[in-house]
Coordinates of C-alpha atoms in Angstrom, one line a residue:
X1 CA 161.9 152.7 125.3
X2 CA 158.4 151.5 126.3
X3 CA 156.9 153.2 129.4
X4 CA 154.7 151.1 131.6
X5 CA 152.8 151.7 134.9
X6 CA 153.0 149.6 138.0
X7 CA 149.5 148.6 139.3
X8 CA 149.5 150.0 142.9
X9 CA 147.6 147.1 144.3
X10 CA 148.9 147.3 147.8
X11 CA 147.4 150.8 148.1
X12 CA 144.1 150.9 146.3
X13 CA 142.2 148.2 148.1
X14 CA 139.7 145.6 146.8
X15 CA 137.2 147.8 145.0
X16 CA 136.9 146.3 141.4
X17 CA 135.9 149.7 140.1
X18 CA 139.1 151.2 141.3
X19 CA 141.0 148.3 139.8
X20 CA 139.3 149.0 136.5
X21 CA 139.8 152.8 136.7
X22 CA 143.6 152.4 137.2
X23 CA 144.0 150.0 134.3
X24 CA 141.9 152.0 131.9
X25 CA 143.5 155.3 132.9
X26 CA 147.0 153.9 132.3
X27 CA 145.9 152.7 128.8
X28 CA 144.2 156.0 128.0
X29 CA 147.3 157.9 129.1
X30 CA 149.3 156.0 126.5
X31 CA 151.2 153.7 128.8
X32 CA 152.5 150.7 126.9
X33 CA 152.1 148.1 129.7
X34 CA 150.7 147.5 133.2
X35 CA 152.7 145.5 135.7
X36 CA 151.4 143.7 138.8
X37 CA 153.5 142.4 141.7
X38 CA 152.8 139.1 143.3
X39 CA 152.5 137.5 146.7
X40 CA 150.1 134.7 147.4
X41 CA 150.3 134.8 151.1
X42 CA 152.3 137.1 153.4
X43 CA 153.3 137.1 157.1
X44 CA 151.1 139.0 159.6
X45 CA 151.4 139.8 163.3
X46 CA 153.2 138.4 165.2
X47 CA 155.0 136.5 162.4
X48 CA 156.1 139.6 160.6
X49 CA 158.3 140.8 163.4
X50 CA 161.8 141.0 162.1
X51 CA 160.5 140.5 158.5
X52 CA 162.6 142.6 156.1
X53 CA 160.0 142.8 153.3
X54 CA 158.0 145.8 152.3
X55 CA 154.6 144.0 152.3
X56 CA 152.7 142.2 155.0
X57 CA 149.4 140.4 155.3
X58 CA 147.8 143.7 156.1
X59 CA 148.2 144.9 152.6
X60 CA 146.1 143.7 149.7
X61 CA 147.7 141.8 146.8
X62 CA 145.5 140.8 143.9
X63 CA 146.4 137.5 142.3
X64 CA 147.9 138.7 139.0
X65 CA 146.6 136.1 136.5
X66 CA 143.1 136.4 137.8
X67 CA 143.5 140.2 137.8
X68 CA 144.6 140.1 134.2
X69 CA 141.7 137.9 133.2
X70 CA 139.4 140.7 134.6
X71 CA 141.4 143.5 132.9
X72 CA 141.6 141.7 129.6
X73 CA 137.9 142.4 129.1
X74 CA 138.3 146.0 130.3
X75 CA 141.3 147.1 128.2
X76 CA 142.1 147.0 124.5
X77 CA 145.8 147.7 123.9
X78 CA 147.9 147.8 127.1
X79 CA 150.3 144.9 127.7
X80 CA 149.7 142.9 130.9
X81 CA 152.9 142.0 132.8
X82 CA 153.6 140.0 136.0
X83 CA 156.5 141.5 137.8
X84 CA 157.2 138.9 139.0
X85 CA 155.2 135.7 139.4
X86 CA 157.0 133.4 141.9
X87 CA 157.1 130.5 139.6
X88 CA 158.7 127.7 141.7
X89 CA 156.0 128.0 144.4
X90 CA 153.3 127.2 141.8
X91 CA 152.4 124.1 139.7
X92 CA 154.0 124.5 136.3
X93 CA 151.2 123.0 134.2
X94 CA 148.6 125.1 136.0
X95 CA 150.6 128.3 135.3
X96 CA 150.9 127.3 131.7
X97 CA 147.1 126.8 131.5
X98 CA 146.3 130.1 133.3
X99 CA 148.8 132.2 131.4
X100 CA 147.6 130.8 128.1
X101 CA 144.0 131.7 129.0
X102 CA 145.0 135.2 129.9
X103 CA 146.9 135.5 126.6
X104 CA 143.8 134.3 124.7
X105 CA 141.4 136.5 126.5
X106 CA 143.6 139.6 126.1
X107 CA 144.4 138.9 122.4
X108 CA 148.0 138.1 123.0
X109 CA 148.9 140.9 125.5
X110 CA 150.5 138.9 128.3
X111 CA 154.2 139.1 129.3
X112 CA 155.0 136.6 132.0
X113 CA 157.6 137.9 134.4
X114 CA 158.9 135.2 136.8
X115 CA 161.2 135.0 139.7
X116 CA 162.3 132.5 142.3
X117 CA 161.0 134.3 145.4
X118 CA 162.7 135.1 148.7
X119 CA 160.1 134.3 151.5
X120 CA 160.5 130.7 152.8
X121 CA 157.2 130.9 154.7
X122 CA 155.4 131.6 151.5
X123 CA 156.8 128.5 149.9
X124 CA 156.0 126.4 153.0
X125 CA 152.4 127.6 153.0
X126 CA 152.0 126.5 149.4
X127 CA 153.7 123.1 149.9
X128 CA 156.7 124.0 147.7
X129 CA 160.4 123.4 148.2
X130 CA 162.4 126.6 148.8
X131 CA 165.8 125.0 148.7
X132 CA 165.9 124.1 145.0
X133 CA 163.7 126.9 143.6
X134 CA 166.4 128.3 141.2
X135 CA 167.3 125.1 139.4
X136 CA 163.7 124.0 139.4
X137 CA 162.5 127.2 137.8
X138 CA 164.7 126.5 134.8
X139 CA 163.0 123.2 134.1
X140 CA 159.7 125.0 134.6
X141 CA 160.5 127.5 131.9
X142 CA 161.3 124.7 129.4
X143 CA 157.9 123.0 130.3
X144 CA 156.0 126.2 130.0
X145 CA 157.3 126.9 126.5
X146 CA 156.7 123.3 125.4
X147 CA 153.1 123.5 126.6
X148 CA 152.5 126.9 124.9
X149 CA 153.8 125.8 121.5
X150 CA 153.0 122.1 121.1
X151 CA 149.5 120.7 121.1
X152 CA 150.7 117.4 122.6
X153 CA 153.8 117.3 124.9
X154 CA 155.9 114.4 126.3
X155 CA 158.4 115.6 128.8
X156 CA 160.5 113.6 131.3
X157 CA 162.5 115.8 133.6
X158 CA 163.7 115.9 137.1
X159 CA 160.6 117.5 138.5
X160 CA 158.0 117.2 135.7
X161 CA 156.6 114.1 134.0
X162 CA 154.2 114.7 131.1
X163 CA 153.1 111.9 128.9
X164 CA 151.4 112.8 125.6
X165 CA 149.2 115.6 126.9
X166 CA 148.6 119.3 126.2
X167 CA 146.6 122.4 127.0
X168 CA 143.9 123.9 124.8
X169 CA 143.4 126.6 123.8
X170 CA 147.0 127.4 123.1
X171 CA 148.0 131.1 123.7
X172 CA 148.0 133.7 120.9
X173 CA 151.8 134.2 121.5
X174 CA 153.6 130.9 121.0
X175 CA 155.4 131.1 123.3
X176 CA 154.4 133.8 125.7
X177 CA 157.4 136.0 126.5
X178 CA 159.1 135.0 129.7
X179 CA 161.1 137.7 131.6
X180 CA 163.1 137.0 134.7
X181 CA 163.5 139.2 137.7
X182 CA 166.3 139.3 140.3
X183 CA 169.6 140.9 141.2
X184 CA 172.0 138.0 141.9
X185 CA 174.6 136.6 139.5
X186 CA 172.7 133.3 139.0
X187 CA 169.7 135.3 137.8
X188 CA 171.8 137.2 135.2
X189 CA 173.1 133.9 133.9
X190 CA 169.6 132.4 133.8
X191 CA 168.3 135.4 131.9
X192 CA 171.2 135.2 129.4
X193 CA 170.5 131.5 128.7
X194 CA 166.7 131.4 128.9
X195 CA 165.0 134.7 129.3
X196 CA 163.3 137.0 126.9
X197 CA 164.0 139.9 129.2
X198 CA 165.3 141.0 132.6
X199 CA 163.7 142.9 135.5
X200 CA 166.7 144.3 137.4
X201 CA 164.5 145.3 140.4
X202 CA 166.9 148.2 140.9
X203 CA 165.6 151.7 141.4
X204 CA 168.4 153.8 139.9
X205 CA 170.4 153.6 136.6
X206 CA 173.7 154.0 138.4
X207 CA 177.1 152.5 137.9
X208 CA 176.0 149.3 139.6
X209 CA 173.1 148.9 137.3
X210 CA 175.3 149.6 134.3
X211 CA 177.8 146.9 135.4
X212 CA 175.0 144.4 135.7
X213 CA 173.7 145.2 132.2
X214 CA 177.2 144.8 130.8
X215 CA 177.6 141.4 132.5
X216 CA 174.2 140.3 131.3
X217 CA 175.2 141.2 127.7
X218 CA 178.5 139.3 128.2
X219 CA 176.7 136.2 129.5
X220 CA 174.2 136.4 126.7
X221 CA 176.9 136.3 124.1
X222 CA 178.6 133.4 125.9
X223 CA 175.2 131.6 125.7
X224 CA 175.3 132.0 121.9
X225 CA 172.4 134.5 121.8
X226 CA 172.0 138.0 120.4
X227 CA 172.4 140.3 123.4
X228 CA 170.0 142.9 121.9
X229 CA 167.3 140.2 121.9
X230 CA 167.0 140.3 125.7
X231 CA 164.9 143.2 127.0
X232 CA 165.6 145.1 130.2
X233 CA 162.9 146.9 132.3
X234 CA 164.1 149.9 134.3
X235 CA 162.3 151.4 137.3
X236 CA 161.1 154.8 138.2
X237 CA 159.5 155.5 141.6
X238 CA 157.8 158.9 141.9
X239 CA 158.3 158.7 145.7
X240 CA 162.1 158.2 145.4
X241 CA 162.9 160.4 142.4
X242 CA 162.0 164.1 142.4
X243 CA 159.9 165.3 139.6
X244 CA 162.7 167.5 138.2
X245 CA 164.8 164.3 137.7
X246 CA 162.2 162.1 136.1
X247 CA 163.3 162.8 132.6
X248 CA 167.0 162.4 133.5
X249 CA 166.3 159.2 135.3
X250 CA 164.4 157.7 132.4
X251 CA 167.2 158.8 130.0
X252 CA 169.7 157.1 132.3
X253 CA 167.9 153.8 132.0
X254 CA 167.6 154.2 128.2
X255 CA 171.3 155.0 127.9
X256 CA 172.5 151.9 129.7
X257 CA 170.2 149.7 127.5
X258 CA 166.7 149.5 129.0
X259 CA 164.0 148.7 126.5
X260 CA 161.2 149.3 129.0
X261 CA 160.6 151.5 132.0
X262 CA 158.1 150.8 134.8
X263 CA 156.7 153.8 136.7
X264 CA 155.6 153.2 140.3
X265 CA 153.3 155.5 142.3
X266 CA 153.5 153.3 145.4
X267 CA 154.8 154.8 148.6
X268 CA 154.1 158.4 147.7
X269 CA 151.4 158.9 150.3
X270 CA 148.5 158.8 147.9
X271 CA 145.1 158.1 149.6
X272 CA 142.9 157.5 146.6
X273 CA 143.1 155.8 143.2
X274 CA 142.6 159.1 141.5
X275 CA 145.8 160.4 143.1
X276 CA 147.7 157.5 141.6
X277 CA 146.1 158.3 138.2
X278 CA 147.0 161.9 138.5
X279 CA 150.6 161.0 139.3
X280 CA 150.8 158.7 136.2
X281 CA 149.5 161.6 134.1
X282 CA 152.2 163.9 135.4
X283 CA 154.9 161.4 134.7
X284 CA 153.6 160.8 131.2
X285 CA 153.6 164.6 130.5
X286 CA 157.2 164.8 131.6
X287 CA 158.4 161.7 129.7
X288 CA 156.3 162.1 126.5
X289 CA 158.8 164.2 124.7

């Protein structure tokens, strides 16, 4: 099971040196991948009243593809992962171009995690339709893979019309892996049919998570695919799971089928980037055996 670190972007501010230090420390500590969350725009006072999300406009959110373009030059081995890019609020061809560029600059280290989002106001601010985001994301995945693997593409779909055109340079990975995040049943079926992996977005490897994994495997077989070909990324929060349970928590995810585990240091009360780095080191010391 590959162990990754979640980039604590909502807590380390905008200092590019701190951004560099977190990424390089994660790589030096032996973390397999670095994940970055996404929001393009978030509600602020007074609009955030009654808002159920964990983030508001008061918290910094680095744009992940630009962030990874920066980190591609500052790291050598660590995989760069979006967890998750809200794909249907973005232009598909532009995402294909940007993701291919990150993959080229990083030497083939991008994993594109995508999701359908859950904040209508964010879609409205970006001029995107919230109501059809799930179905539209499926066509987007098809378009992305075509643009990443074919030098010239002709595609005529419901939302995309491409006539004998392509992007260059093509990515190193052809295609770039697409992992899908979400908890609902429609997401499980979408992952089974189209995804290279799944972000459960669940915190604990409990019976509920186990049942979802079992359903995902069933849907994958029904889709005519090898269920072991679909990866699963578990989650470990140092603020929610006591240190003495870190190893058992990780083993729980491995037991129910996780191929990856993301470690979050967000929400633990850390006041500096170094405290996040120290926490990542502590987790790695516990999980290394």
